[in-house]
PDB file of C-alpha atoms and ligand atoms in Angstrom:
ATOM      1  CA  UNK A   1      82.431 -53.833-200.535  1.00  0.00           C
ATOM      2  CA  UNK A   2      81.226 -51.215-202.720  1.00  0.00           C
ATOM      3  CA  UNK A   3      79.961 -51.314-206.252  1.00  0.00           C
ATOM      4  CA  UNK A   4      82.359 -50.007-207.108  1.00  0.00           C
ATOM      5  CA  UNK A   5      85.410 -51.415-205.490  1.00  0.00           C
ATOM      6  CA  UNK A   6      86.209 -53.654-208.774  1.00  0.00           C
ATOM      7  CA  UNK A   7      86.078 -53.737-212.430  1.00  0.00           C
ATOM      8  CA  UNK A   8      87.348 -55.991-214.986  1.00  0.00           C
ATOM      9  CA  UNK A   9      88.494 -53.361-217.859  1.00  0.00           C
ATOM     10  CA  UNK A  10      90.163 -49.688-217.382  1.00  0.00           C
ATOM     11  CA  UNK A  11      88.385 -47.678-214.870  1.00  0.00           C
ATOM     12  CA  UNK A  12      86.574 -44.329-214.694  1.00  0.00           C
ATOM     13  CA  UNK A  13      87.750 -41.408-217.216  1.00  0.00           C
ATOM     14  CA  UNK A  14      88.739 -44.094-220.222  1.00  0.00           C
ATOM     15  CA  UNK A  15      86.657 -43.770-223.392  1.00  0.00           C
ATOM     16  CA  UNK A  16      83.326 -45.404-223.643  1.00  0.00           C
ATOM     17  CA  UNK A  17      84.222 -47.891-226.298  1.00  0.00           C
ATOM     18  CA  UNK A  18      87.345 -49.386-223.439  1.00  0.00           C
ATOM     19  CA  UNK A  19      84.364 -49.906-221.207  1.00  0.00           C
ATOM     20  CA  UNK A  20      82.693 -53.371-220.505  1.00  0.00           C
ATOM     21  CA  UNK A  21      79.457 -54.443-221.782  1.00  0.00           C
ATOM     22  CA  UNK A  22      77.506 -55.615-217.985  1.00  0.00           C
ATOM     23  CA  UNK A  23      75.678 -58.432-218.489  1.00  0.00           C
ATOM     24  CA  UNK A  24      73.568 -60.292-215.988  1.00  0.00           C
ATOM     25  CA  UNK A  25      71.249 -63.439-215.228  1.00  0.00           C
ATOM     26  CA  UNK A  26      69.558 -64.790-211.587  1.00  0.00           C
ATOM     27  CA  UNK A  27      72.562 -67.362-211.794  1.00  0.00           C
ATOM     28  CA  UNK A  28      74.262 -69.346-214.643  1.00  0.00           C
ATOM     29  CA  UNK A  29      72.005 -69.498-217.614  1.00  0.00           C
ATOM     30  CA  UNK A  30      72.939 -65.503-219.036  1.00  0.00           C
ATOM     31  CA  UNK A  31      76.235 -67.252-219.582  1.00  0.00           C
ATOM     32  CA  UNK A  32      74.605 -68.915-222.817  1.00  0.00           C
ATOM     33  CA  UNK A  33      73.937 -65.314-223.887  1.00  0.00           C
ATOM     34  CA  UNK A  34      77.488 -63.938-222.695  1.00  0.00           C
ATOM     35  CA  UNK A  35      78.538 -67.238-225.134  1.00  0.00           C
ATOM     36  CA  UNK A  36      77.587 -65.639-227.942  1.00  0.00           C
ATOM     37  CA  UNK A  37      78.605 -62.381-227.091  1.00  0.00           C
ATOM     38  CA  UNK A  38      82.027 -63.606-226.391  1.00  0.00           C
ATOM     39  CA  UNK A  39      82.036 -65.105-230.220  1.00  0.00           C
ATOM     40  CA  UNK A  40      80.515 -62.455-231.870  1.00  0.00           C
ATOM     41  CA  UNK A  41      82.443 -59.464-230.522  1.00  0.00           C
ATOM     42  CA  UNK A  42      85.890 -61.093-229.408  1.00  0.00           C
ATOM     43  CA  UNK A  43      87.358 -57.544-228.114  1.00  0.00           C
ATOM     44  CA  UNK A  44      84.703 -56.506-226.012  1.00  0.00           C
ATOM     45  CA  UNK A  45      85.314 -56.547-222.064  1.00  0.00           C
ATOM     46  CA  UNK A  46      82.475 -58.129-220.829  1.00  0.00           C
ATOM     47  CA  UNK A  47      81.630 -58.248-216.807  1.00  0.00           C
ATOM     48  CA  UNK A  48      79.016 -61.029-215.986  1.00  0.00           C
ATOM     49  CA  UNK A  49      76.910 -60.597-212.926  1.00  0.00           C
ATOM     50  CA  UNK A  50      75.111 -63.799-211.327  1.00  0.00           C
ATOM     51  CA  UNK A  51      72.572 -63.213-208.893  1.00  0.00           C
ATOM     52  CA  UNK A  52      72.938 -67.371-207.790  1.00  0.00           C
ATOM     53  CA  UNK A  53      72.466 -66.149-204.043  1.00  0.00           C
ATOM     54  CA  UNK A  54      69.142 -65.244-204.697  1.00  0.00           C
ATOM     55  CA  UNK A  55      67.933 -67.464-207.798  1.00  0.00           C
ATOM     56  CA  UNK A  56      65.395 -68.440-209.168  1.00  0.00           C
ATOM     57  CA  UNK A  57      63.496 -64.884-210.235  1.00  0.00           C
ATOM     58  CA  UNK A  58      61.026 -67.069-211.889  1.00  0.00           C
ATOM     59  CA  UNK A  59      58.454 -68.109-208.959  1.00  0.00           C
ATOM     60  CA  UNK A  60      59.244 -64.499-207.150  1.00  0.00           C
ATOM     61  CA  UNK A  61      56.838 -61.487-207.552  1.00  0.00           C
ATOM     62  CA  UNK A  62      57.288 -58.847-209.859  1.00  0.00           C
ATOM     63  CA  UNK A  63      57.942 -56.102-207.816  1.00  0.00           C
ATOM     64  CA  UNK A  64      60.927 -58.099-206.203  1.00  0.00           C
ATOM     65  CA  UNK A  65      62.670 -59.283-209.446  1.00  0.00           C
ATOM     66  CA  UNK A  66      62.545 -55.540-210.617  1.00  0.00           C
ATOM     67  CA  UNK A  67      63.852 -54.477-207.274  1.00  0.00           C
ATOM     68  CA  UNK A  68      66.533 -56.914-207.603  1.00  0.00           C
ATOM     69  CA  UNK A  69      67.107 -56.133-211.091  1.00  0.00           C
ATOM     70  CA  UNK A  70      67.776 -52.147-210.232  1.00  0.00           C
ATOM     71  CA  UNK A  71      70.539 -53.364-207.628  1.00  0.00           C
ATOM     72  CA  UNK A  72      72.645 -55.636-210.234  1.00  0.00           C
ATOM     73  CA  UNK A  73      71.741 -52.819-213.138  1.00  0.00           C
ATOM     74  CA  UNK A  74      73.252 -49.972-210.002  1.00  0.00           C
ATOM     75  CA  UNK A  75      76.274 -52.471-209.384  1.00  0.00           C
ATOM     76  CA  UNK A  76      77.281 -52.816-212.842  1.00  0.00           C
ATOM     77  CA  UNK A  77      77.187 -48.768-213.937  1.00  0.00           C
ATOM     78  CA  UNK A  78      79.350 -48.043-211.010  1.00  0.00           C
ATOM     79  CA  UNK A  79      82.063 -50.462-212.710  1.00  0.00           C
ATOM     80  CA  UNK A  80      81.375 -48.206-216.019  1.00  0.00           C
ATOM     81  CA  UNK A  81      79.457 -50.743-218.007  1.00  0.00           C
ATOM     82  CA  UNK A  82      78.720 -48.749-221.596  1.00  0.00           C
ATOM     83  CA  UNK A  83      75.955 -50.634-222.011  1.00  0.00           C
ATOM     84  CA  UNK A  84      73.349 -53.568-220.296  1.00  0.00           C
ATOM     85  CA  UNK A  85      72.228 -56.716-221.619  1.00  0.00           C
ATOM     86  CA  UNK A  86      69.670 -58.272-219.310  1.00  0.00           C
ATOM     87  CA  UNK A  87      70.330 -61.603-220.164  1.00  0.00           C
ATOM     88  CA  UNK A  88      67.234 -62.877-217.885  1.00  0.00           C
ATOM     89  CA  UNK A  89      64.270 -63.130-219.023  1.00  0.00           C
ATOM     90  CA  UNK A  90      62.333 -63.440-216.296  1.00  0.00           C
ATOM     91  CA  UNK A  91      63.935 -59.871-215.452  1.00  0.00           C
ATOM     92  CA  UNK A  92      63.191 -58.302-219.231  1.00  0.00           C
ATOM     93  CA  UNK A  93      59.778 -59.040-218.896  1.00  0.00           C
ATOM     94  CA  UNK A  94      59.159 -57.028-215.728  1.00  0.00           C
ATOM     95  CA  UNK A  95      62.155 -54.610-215.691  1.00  0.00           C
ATOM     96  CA  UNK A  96      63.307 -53.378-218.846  1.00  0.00           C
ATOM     97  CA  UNK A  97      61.077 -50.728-219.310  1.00  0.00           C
ATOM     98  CA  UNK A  98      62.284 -48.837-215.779  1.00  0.00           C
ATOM     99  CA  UNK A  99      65.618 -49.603-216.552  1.00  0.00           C
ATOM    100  CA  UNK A 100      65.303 -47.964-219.921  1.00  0.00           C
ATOM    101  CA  UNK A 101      63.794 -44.937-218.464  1.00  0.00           C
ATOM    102  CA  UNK A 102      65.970 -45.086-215.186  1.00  0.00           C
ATOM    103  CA  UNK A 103      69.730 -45.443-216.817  1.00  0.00           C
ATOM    104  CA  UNK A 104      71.604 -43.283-219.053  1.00  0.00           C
ATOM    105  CA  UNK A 105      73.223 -46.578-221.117  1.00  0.00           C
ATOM    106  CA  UNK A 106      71.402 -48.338-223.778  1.00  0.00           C
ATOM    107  CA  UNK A 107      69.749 -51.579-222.133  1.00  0.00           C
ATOM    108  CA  UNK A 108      68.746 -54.801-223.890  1.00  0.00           C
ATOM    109  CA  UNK A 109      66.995 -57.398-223.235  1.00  0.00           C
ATOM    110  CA  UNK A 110      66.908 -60.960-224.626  1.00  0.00           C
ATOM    111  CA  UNK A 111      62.768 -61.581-224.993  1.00  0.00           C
ATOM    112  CA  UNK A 112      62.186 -59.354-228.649  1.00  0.00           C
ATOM    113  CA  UNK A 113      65.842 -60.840-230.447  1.00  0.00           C
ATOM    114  CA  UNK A 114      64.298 -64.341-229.474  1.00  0.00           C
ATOM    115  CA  UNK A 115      60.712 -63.695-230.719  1.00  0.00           C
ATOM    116  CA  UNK A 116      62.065 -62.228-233.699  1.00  0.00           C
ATOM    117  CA  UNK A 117      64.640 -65.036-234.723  1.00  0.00           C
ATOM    118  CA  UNK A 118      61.499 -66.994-234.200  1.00  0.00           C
ATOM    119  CA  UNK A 119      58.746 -65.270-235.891  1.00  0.00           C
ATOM    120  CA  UNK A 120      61.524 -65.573-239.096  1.00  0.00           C
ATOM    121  CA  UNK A 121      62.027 -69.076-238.425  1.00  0.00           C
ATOM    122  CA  UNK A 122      58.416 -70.941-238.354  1.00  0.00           C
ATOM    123  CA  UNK A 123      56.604 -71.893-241.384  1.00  0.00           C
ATOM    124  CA  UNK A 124      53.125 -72.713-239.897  1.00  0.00           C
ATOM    125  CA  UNK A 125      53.042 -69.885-237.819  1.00  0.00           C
ATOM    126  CA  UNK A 126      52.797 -72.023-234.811  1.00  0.00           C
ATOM    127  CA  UNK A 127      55.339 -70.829-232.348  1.00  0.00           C
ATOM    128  CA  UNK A 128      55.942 -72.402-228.943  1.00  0.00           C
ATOM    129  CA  UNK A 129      57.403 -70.271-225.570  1.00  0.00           C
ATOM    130  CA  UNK A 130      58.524 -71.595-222.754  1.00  0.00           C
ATOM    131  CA  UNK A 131      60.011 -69.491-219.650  1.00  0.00           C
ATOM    132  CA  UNK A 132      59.492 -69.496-215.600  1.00  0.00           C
ATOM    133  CA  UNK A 133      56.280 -68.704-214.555  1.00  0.00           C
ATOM    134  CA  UNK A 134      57.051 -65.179-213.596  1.00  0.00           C
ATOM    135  CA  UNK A 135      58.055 -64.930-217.609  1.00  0.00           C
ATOM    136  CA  UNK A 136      54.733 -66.738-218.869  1.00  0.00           C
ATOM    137  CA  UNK A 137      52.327 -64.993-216.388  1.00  0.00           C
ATOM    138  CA  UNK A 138      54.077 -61.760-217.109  1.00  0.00           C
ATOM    139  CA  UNK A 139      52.519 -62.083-220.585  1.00  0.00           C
ATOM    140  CA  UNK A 140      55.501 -60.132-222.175  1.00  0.00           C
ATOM    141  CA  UNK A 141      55.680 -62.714-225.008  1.00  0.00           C
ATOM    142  CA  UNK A 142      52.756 -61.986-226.141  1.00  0.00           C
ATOM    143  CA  UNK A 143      52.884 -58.317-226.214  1.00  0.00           C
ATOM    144  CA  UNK A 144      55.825 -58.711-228.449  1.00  0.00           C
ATOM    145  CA  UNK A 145      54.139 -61.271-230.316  1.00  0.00           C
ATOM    146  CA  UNK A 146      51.189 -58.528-230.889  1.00  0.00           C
ATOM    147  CA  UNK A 147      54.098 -55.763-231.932  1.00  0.00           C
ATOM    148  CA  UNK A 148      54.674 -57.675-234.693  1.00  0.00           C
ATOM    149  CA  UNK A 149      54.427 -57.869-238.484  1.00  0.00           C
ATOM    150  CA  UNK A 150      53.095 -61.120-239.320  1.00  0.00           C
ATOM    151  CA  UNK A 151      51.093 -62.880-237.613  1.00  0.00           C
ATOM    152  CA  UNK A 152      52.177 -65.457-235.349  1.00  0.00           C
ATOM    153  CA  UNK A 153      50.061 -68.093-233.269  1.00  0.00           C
ATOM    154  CA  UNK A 154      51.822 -68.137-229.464  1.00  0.00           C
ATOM    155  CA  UNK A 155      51.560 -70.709-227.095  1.00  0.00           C
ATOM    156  CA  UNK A 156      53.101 -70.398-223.742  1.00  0.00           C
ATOM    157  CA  UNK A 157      54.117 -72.960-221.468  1.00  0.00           C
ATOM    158  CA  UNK A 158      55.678 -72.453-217.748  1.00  0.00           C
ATOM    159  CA  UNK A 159      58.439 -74.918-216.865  1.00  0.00           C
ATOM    160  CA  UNK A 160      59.129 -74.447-213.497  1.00  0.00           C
ATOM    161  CA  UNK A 161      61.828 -76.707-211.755  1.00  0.00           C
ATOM    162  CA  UNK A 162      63.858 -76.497-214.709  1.00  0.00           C
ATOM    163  CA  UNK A 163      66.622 -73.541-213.953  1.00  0.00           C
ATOM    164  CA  UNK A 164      66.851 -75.472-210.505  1.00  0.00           C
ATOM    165  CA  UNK A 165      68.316 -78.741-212.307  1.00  0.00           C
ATOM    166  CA  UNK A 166      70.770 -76.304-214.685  1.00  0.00           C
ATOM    167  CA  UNK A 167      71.933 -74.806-211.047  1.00  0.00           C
ATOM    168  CA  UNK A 168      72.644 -77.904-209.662  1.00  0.00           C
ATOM    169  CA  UNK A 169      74.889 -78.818-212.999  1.00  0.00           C
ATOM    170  CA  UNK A 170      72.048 -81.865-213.946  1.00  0.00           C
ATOM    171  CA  UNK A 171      71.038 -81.057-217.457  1.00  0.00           C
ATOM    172  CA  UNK A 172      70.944 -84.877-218.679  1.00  0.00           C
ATOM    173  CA  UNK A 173      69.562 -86.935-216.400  1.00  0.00           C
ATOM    174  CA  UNK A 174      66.136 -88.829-216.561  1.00  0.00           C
ATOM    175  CA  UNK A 175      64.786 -87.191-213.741  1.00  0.00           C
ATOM    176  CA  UNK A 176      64.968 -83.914-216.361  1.00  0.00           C
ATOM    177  CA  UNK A 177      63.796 -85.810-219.260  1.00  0.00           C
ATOM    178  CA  UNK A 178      60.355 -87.050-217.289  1.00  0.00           C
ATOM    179  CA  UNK A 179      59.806 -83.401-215.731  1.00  0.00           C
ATOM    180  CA  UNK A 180      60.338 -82.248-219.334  1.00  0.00           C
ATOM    181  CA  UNK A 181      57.684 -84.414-220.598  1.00  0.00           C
ATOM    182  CA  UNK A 182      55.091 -83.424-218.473  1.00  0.00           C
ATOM    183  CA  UNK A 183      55.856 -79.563-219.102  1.00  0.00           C
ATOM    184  CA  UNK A 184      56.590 -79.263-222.770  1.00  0.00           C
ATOM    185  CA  UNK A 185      53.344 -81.617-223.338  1.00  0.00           C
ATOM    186  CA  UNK A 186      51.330 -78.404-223.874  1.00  0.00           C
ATOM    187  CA  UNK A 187      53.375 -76.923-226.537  1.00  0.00           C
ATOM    188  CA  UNK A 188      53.420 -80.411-228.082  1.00  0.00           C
ATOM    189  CA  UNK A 189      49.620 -80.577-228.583  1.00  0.00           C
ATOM    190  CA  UNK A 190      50.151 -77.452-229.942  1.00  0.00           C
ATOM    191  CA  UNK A 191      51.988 -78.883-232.870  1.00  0.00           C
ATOM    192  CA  UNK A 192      54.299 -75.658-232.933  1.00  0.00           C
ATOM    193  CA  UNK A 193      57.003 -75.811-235.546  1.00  0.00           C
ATOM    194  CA  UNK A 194      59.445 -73.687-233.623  1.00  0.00           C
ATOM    195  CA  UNK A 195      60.111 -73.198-229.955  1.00  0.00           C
ATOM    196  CA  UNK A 196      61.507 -70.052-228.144  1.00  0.00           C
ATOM    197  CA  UNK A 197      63.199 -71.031-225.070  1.00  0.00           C
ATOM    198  CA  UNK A 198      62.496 -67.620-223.259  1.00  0.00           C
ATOM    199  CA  UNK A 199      64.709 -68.575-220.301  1.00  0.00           C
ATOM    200  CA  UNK A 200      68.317 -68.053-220.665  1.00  0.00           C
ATOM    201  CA  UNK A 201      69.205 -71.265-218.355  1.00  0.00           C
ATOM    202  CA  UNK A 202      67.132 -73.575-220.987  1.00  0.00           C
ATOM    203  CA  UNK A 203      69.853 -73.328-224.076  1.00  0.00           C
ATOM    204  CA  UNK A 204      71.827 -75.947-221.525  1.00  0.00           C
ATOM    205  CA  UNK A 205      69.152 -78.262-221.344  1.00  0.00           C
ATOM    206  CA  UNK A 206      68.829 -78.228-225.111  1.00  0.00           C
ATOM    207  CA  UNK A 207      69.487 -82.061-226.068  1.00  0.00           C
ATOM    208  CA  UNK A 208      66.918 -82.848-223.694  1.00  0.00           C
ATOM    209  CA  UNK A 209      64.124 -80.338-224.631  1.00  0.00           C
ATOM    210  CA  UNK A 210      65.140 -80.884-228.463  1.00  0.00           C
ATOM    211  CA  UNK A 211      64.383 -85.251-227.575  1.00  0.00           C
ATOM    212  CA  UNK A 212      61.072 -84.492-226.142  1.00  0.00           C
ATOM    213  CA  UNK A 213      60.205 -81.888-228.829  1.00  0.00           C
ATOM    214  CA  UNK A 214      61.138 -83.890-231.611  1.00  0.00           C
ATOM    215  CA  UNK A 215      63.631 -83.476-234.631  1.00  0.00           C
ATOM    216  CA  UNK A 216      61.150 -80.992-236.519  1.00  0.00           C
ATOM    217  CA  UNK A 217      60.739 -78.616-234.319  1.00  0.00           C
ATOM    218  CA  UNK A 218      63.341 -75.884-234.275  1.00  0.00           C
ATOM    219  CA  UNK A 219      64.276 -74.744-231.060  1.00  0.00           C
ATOM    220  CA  UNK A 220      65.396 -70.617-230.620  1.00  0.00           C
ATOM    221  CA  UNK A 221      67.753 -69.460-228.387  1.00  0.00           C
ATOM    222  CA  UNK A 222      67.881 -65.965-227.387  1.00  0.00           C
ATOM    223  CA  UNK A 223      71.437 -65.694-227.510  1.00  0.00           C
ATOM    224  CA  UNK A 224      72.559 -65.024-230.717  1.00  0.00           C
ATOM    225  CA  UNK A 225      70.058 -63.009-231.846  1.00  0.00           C
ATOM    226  CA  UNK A 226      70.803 -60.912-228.460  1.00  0.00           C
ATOM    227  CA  UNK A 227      74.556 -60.592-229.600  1.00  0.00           C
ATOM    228  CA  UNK A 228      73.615 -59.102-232.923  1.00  0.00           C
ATOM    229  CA  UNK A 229      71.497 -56.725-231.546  1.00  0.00           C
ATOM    230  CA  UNK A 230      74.547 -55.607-229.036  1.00  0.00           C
ATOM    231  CA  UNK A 231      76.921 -55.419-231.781  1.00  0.00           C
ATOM    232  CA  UNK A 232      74.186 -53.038-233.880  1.00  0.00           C
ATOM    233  CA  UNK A 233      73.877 -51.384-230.633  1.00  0.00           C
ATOM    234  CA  UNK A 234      77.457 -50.639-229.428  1.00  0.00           C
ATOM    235  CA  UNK A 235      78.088 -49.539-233.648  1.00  0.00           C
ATOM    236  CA  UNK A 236      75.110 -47.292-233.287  1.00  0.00           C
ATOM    237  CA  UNK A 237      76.504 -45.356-229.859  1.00  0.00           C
ATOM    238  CA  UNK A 238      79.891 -45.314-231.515  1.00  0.00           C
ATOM    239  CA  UNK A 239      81.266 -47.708-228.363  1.00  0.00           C
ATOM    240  CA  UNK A 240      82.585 -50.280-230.347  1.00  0.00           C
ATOM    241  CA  UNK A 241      86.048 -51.880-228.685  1.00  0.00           C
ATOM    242  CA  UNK A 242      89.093 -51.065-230.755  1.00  0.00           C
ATOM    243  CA  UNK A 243      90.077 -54.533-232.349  1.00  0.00           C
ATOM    244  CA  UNK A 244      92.828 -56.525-231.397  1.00  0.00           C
ATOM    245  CA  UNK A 245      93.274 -54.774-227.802  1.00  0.00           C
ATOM    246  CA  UNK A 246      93.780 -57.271-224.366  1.00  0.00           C
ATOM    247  CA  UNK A 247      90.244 -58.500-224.036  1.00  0.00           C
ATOM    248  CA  UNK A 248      89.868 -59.434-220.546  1.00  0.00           C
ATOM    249  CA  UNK A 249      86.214 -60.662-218.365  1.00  0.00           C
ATOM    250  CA  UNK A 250      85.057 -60.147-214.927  1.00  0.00           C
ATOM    251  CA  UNK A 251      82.848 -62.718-213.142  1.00  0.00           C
ATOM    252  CA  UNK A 252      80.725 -61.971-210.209  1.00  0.00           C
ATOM    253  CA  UNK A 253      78.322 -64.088-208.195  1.00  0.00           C
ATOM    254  CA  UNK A 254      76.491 -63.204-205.030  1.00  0.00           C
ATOM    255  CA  UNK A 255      76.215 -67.372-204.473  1.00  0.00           C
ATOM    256  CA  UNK A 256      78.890 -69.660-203.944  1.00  0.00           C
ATOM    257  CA  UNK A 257      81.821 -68.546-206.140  1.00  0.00           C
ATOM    258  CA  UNK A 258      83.460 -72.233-206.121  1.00  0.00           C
ATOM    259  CA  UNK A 259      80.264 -74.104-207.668  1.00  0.00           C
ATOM    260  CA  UNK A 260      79.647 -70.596-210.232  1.00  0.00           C
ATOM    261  CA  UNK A 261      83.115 -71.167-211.005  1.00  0.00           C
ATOM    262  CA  UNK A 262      83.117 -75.102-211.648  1.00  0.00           C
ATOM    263  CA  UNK A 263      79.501 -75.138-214.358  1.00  0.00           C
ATOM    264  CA  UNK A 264      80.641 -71.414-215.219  1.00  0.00           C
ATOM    265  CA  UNK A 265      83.655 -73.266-216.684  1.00  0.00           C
ATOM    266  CA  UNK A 266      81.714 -76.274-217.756  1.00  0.00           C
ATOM    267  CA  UNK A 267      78.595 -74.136-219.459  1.00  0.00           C
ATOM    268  CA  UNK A 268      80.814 -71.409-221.084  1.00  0.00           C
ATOM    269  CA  UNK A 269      84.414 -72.686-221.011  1.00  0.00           C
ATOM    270  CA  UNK A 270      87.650 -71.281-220.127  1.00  0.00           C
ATOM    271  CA  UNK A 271      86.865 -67.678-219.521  1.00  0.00           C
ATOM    272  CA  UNK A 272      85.120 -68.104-216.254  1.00  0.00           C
ATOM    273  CA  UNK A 273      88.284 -68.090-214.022  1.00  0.00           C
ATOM    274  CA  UNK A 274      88.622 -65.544-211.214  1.00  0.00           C
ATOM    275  CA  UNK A 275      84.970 -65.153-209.871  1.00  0.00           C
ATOM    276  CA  UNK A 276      84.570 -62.490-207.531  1.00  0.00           C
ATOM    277  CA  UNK A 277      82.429 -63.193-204.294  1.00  0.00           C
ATOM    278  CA  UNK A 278      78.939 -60.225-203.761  1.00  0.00           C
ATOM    279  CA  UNK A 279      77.243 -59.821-200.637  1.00  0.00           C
ATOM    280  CA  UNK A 280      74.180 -57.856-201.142  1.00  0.00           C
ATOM    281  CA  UNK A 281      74.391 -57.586-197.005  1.00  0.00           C
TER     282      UNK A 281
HETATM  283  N1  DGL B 301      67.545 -67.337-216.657  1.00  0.00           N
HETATM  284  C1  DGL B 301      66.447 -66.554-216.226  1.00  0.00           C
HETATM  285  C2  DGL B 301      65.434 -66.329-217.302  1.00  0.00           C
HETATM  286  O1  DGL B 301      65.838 -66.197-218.444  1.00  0.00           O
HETATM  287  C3  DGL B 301      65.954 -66.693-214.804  1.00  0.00           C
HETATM  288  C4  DGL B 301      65.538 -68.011-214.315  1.00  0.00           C
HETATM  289  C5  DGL B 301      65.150 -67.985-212.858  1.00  0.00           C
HETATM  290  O2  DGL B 301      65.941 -67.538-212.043  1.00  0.00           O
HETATM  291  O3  DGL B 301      64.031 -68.415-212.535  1.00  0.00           O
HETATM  292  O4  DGL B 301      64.259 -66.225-217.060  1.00  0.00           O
END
């Protein structure tokens, strides 16, 4: 199949603003961003792209998650995506820059709308990230972290194994409650007042990481703050949907489209229905 061979919204030659927004994510969790895209800007076409056949980014090297982020970003501008939201952060850390300088769309990414909702959020100062290890090692957190006004006091934490328990649809069980224990204990003795979860999969483990945290810590998702900053980008490029038009979403996974389909449904609701199947073969 092509890249080309599908797209969810009118095809090539419609205006811009008819055009969807591409989104994508190693597997499930950009689905919490698409979530609050979904809410925010109810007419825009949105086409979702999970890379389950090849999760998790997180433990891979650099090199390879930018690689594999250049295929999806290729993928998506052949359907005529206006405009990229990297809802990964594992992927904005290493990637964003060379697809900023490599495609002719605006691209966002999800790590500076998190640190930001964040950095307006604490009142010690004390902030608290947690990501894969690929996101934590990358040390993109606290590069933004430096870019800012105000001073904030960053400490990151790597949480491996836990996008591997959202992909398997266990986000509850005790087995994710000990493992979060262990891994948040770091940002814990940190006494941080507010807690970025820098990957996109860790919004659906939030009752857990919020038990282990405590009720006084405020935990940030990047999600919202990433769908303000594509509605002030699609306003600012003049690609805006027209309001009220048939608002329709395309799904694709290049992992099993039956189990993306089933916690698609049950981590963003009805909109995940037809999910199309991607071979990268
Ligand atoms: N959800 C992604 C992130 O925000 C990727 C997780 C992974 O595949 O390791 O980092």
């Amino acid at each position: 199949m092509s890249p080309g061979a599908t797209r969810p919204g009118p095809g090539p030659g419609d205006p811009g603003p008819t055009r969807p927004i591409g989104v994508f994510d190693s597997g499930l969790g950009g689905l919490t961003v698409l979530r609050s895209i979904i809410d925010l800007l109810p007419d825009e076409p949105l086409l979702y792209f999970g890379d389950t056949g090849r999760f998790p980014y997180g433990p891979k090297p650099h090199d390879e998650v930018r690689r594999y982020a250049l295929e999806i970003a290729d993928l998506l501008v052949a359907r005529d995506a206006k405009l990229l939201v990297v809802a990964c952060n594992s992927a904005t850390a290493v990637a964003l820059d060379v697809l900023r300088d490599r495609l002719a769309i605006p691209v966002l990414g999800v790590i500076e709308p998190g640190l930001t909702a964040a950095a307006r959020a604490t009142r010690t100062g004390r902030v608290g990230v947690i990501g894969t290890v690929g996101t934590i090692a990358s040390g993109a957190y606290q590069r933004a972290a430096d870019a800012l006004a105000g001073p904030i006091d960053l400490t990151c934490a790597a949480c491996p194994g836990f996008v591997e328990f959202v992909e398997s649809g266990d986000v509850h069980s005790d087995q994710v409650h000990v493992l979060a224990e262990r891994l948040l204990a770091p940002v814990r003795a940190a006494e941080v007042d507010t807690l970025v979860l820098g990957c996109t999969h860790y919004p659906l483990l939030a009752r857990t990481i919020g038990d282990v945290m405590g009720p006084d810590v405020v935990l940030i998702s990047s999600a919202d703050e990433t769908a303000f900053s594509v509605r002030a980008l699609v306003e600012a490029h003049g690609l805006a949907a027209p309001a009220g038009a048939p608002t329709r979403h395309g799904f694709v996974t290049s992992g099993d489209t039956a189990t993306f389909r089933a916690l698609g449904t049950r981590f963003l609701g009805p909109e995940v229905d037809a999910v199309e199947a991607w071979s990268w073969t």
